[in-house]
Amino acid sequence: GESVGLHLPTLSVQEGDNSIINCAYSNSASDYFIWYKQESGKGPQFIIDIRSNMDKRQGQRVTVLLNKTVKHLSLQIAATQPGDSAVYFCAEKTEGAQKLVFGQGTRLTINP
Amino acid sequence: SQTIHQWPATLVQPVGSPLSLECTVEGTSNPNLYWYRQAAGRGLQLLFYSVGIGQISSEVPQNLSASRPQDRQFILSSKKLLLSDSGFYLCAWSDYTDTQYFGPGTRLTVL
């Protein structure tokens, strides 16, 4: 069945370094992918998304990479800041489906 | 711009009591609406979604129900709460794109 998983449940980085959060998916029919940031006690916040006809998309300090060959998605955060501390979720969706399938999340902590 | 509201923000209820959580969206018309539950330290579980007034799809069999009495209002209910219903309940909306936007959530504790 469909599943979206994360390689690491936690990630600790030094402030100022780049962070890379990885996500694997199993459904080759998935055509839409999205990353959310969730701070403690708050609802998930949209970060960036990408469709399957693209390999890379950039936002402000964030880049999402999609490798459809190995069904792998990653979120890169440049110059990580203390405010980036949160749990990051990836999610995927197949064309025509109404729902997103979420991964379990990666907790990103920033070391000063 | 679009805004999504949820209330109450927190709720403590005894086992067996009823539940009503409300979600409203502003600034858009005919949105798709979603209810999720998130257990502590876990991912999001889709409970219900709605593509229009009176149209509800259930993803997980349980003692919860959802209703959409108005275009931008989505309600999550239960007649009798269980301990296992405790969690963080999130409402989300989407338009013709696939991006879902989440509300601030309701923290429910069933004692």
Short mmCIF file of N, CA and C in Angstrom, two decimals, chain A residues 32 34 36 38 41-44 46 49 51 89 93 98-100 102-104, chain B residues 32 34 36 38 42-44 46 49 51 59 88 90 98-100 102-104:
data_model
loop_
_atom_site.label_atom_id
_atom_site.label_comp_id
_atom_site.label_asym_id
_atom_site.label_seq_id
_atom_site.Cartn_x
_atom_site.Cartn_y
_atom_site.Cartn_z
N TYR A 32 2.45 14.56 -6.51
CA TYR A 32 2.53 15.82 -5.79
C TYR A 32 3.14 15.55 -4.43
N ILE A 34 4.84 17.49 -0.73
CA ILE A 34 4.78 18.75 0.03
C ILE A 34 5.51 18.57 1.34
N TYR A 36 5.93 20.21 5.29
CA TYR A 36 5.36 21.05 6.32
C TYR A 36 6.33 21.16 7.49
N GLN A 38 6.17 21.90 11.62
CA GLN A 38 5.25 22.00 12.74
C GLN A 38 6.01 22.31 14.02
N GLY A 41 2.87 22.47 19.59
CA GLY A 41 1.56 23.01 19.93
C GLY A 41 0.86 23.77 18.83
N LYS A 42 1.43 23.77 17.62
CA LYS A 42 0.84 24.52 16.52
C LYS A 42 0.47 23.59 15.36
N GLY A 43 -0.32 24.11 14.45
CA GLY A 43 -0.65 23.34 13.26
C GLY A 43 0.50 23.36 12.27
N PRO A 44 0.56 22.36 11.40
CA PRO A 44 1.62 22.32 10.38
C PRO A 44 1.56 23.54 9.47
N PHE A 46 2.81 25.15 5.85
CA PHE A 46 3.31 24.85 4.52
C PHE A 46 4.67 25.48 4.30
N ASP A 49 6.32 22.91 -1.99
CA ASP A 49 5.80 21.72 -2.65
C ASP A 49 6.45 21.55 -4.01
N ARG A 51 5.84 19.15 -7.88
CA ARG A 51 5.10 18.16 -8.66
C ARG A 51 6.09 17.20 -9.32
N PHE A 89 7.42 17.39 8.28
CA PHE A 89 6.67 16.29 7.67
C PHE A 89 6.72 16.40 6.16
N LYS A 93 0.79 12.74 -2.64
CA LYS A 93 -0.59 12.58 -3.13
C LYS A 93 -0.53 12.06 -4.55
N GLN A 98 -7.95 12.69 -3.08
CA GLN A 98 -8.28 13.85 -2.28
C GLN A 98 -7.34 14.03 -1.10
N LYS A 99 -6.67 12.97 -0.70
CA LYS A 99 -5.93 13.05 0.54
C LYS A 99 -4.43 13.02 0.34
N LEU A 100 -3.76 13.66 1.30
CA LEU A 100 -2.31 13.58 1.41
C LEU A 100 -1.95 12.41 2.32
N PHE A 102 0.88 11.27 4.85
CA PHE A 102 1.96 11.90 5.61
C PHE A 102 2.97 10.87 6.11
N GLY A 103 4.21 11.31 6.18
CA GLY A 103 5.23 10.57 6.88
C GLY A 103 5.14 10.85 8.37
N GLN A 104 6.00 10.18 9.16
CA GLN A 104 5.92 10.31 10.61
C GLN A 104 6.62 11.55 11.15
N ASN B 32 -12.16 22.37 -0.17
CA ASN B 32 -12.13 21.03 0.39
C ASN B 32 -11.71 21.19 1.85
N TYR B 34 -10.81 19.20 5.68
CA TYR B 34 -10.24 17.96 6.22
C TYR B 34 -10.16 18.04 7.74
N TYR B 36 -7.97 16.03 10.73
CA TYR B 36 -6.88 15.11 11.05
C TYR B 36 -6.78 14.98 12.57
N GLN B 38 -3.74 13.93 15.47
CA GLN B 38 -2.32 13.70 15.66
C GLN B 38 -2.09 13.28 17.10
N ARG B 42 3.58 11.96 16.99
CA ARG B 42 3.29 11.12 15.84
C ARG B 42 2.89 11.95 14.63
N GLY B 43 2.62 11.24 13.55
CA GLY B 43 2.19 11.88 12.32
C GLY B 43 0.71 12.18 12.32
N LEU B 44 0.22 12.61 11.17
CA LEU B 44 -1.17 13.02 11.03
C LEU B 44 -2.00 11.89 10.43
N LEU B 46 -5.61 11.14 8.76
CA LEU B 46 -6.81 11.74 8.18
C LEU B 46 -8.05 11.03 8.71
N TYR B 49 -12.90 13.97 5.21
CA TYR B 49 -12.74 15.10 4.31
C TYR B 49 -14.06 15.36 3.61
N VAL B 51 -15.79 17.58 0.18
CA VAL B 51 -15.60 18.35 -1.05
C VAL B 51 -16.76 19.33 -1.28
N GLU B 59 -12.44 8.26 6.61
CA GLU B 59 -11.25 7.47 6.33
C GLU B 59 -11.02 6.37 7.35
N PHE B 88 -4.46 15.74 19.28
CA PHE B 88 -4.44 17.09 18.71
C PHE B 88 -5.20 17.01 17.39
N LEU B 90 -6.67 18.61 14.02
CA LEU B 90 -6.32 19.65 13.07
C LEU B 90 -7.31 19.68 11.92
N ASP B 98 -3.49 21.35 -4.86
CA ASP B 98 -3.37 20.23 -3.93
C ASP B 98 -2.86 20.63 -2.55
N THR B 99 -2.47 21.87 -2.40
CA THR B 99 -1.88 22.30 -1.14
C THR B 99 -2.93 22.41 -0.06
N GLN B 100 -2.68 21.78 1.08
CA GLN B 100 -3.57 21.88 2.22
C GLN B 100 -2.96 22.84 3.25
N PHE B 102 -3.33 24.29 7.16
CA PHE B 102 -3.84 23.82 8.44
C PHE B 102 -4.22 24.96 9.38
N GLY B 103 -5.18 24.64 10.24
CA GLY B 103 -5.55 25.55 11.30
C GLY B 103 -4.64 25.37 12.50
N PRO B 104 -4.92 26.12 13.58
CA PRO B 104 -4.05 26.08 14.77
C PRO B 104 -4.24 24.83 15.62
#
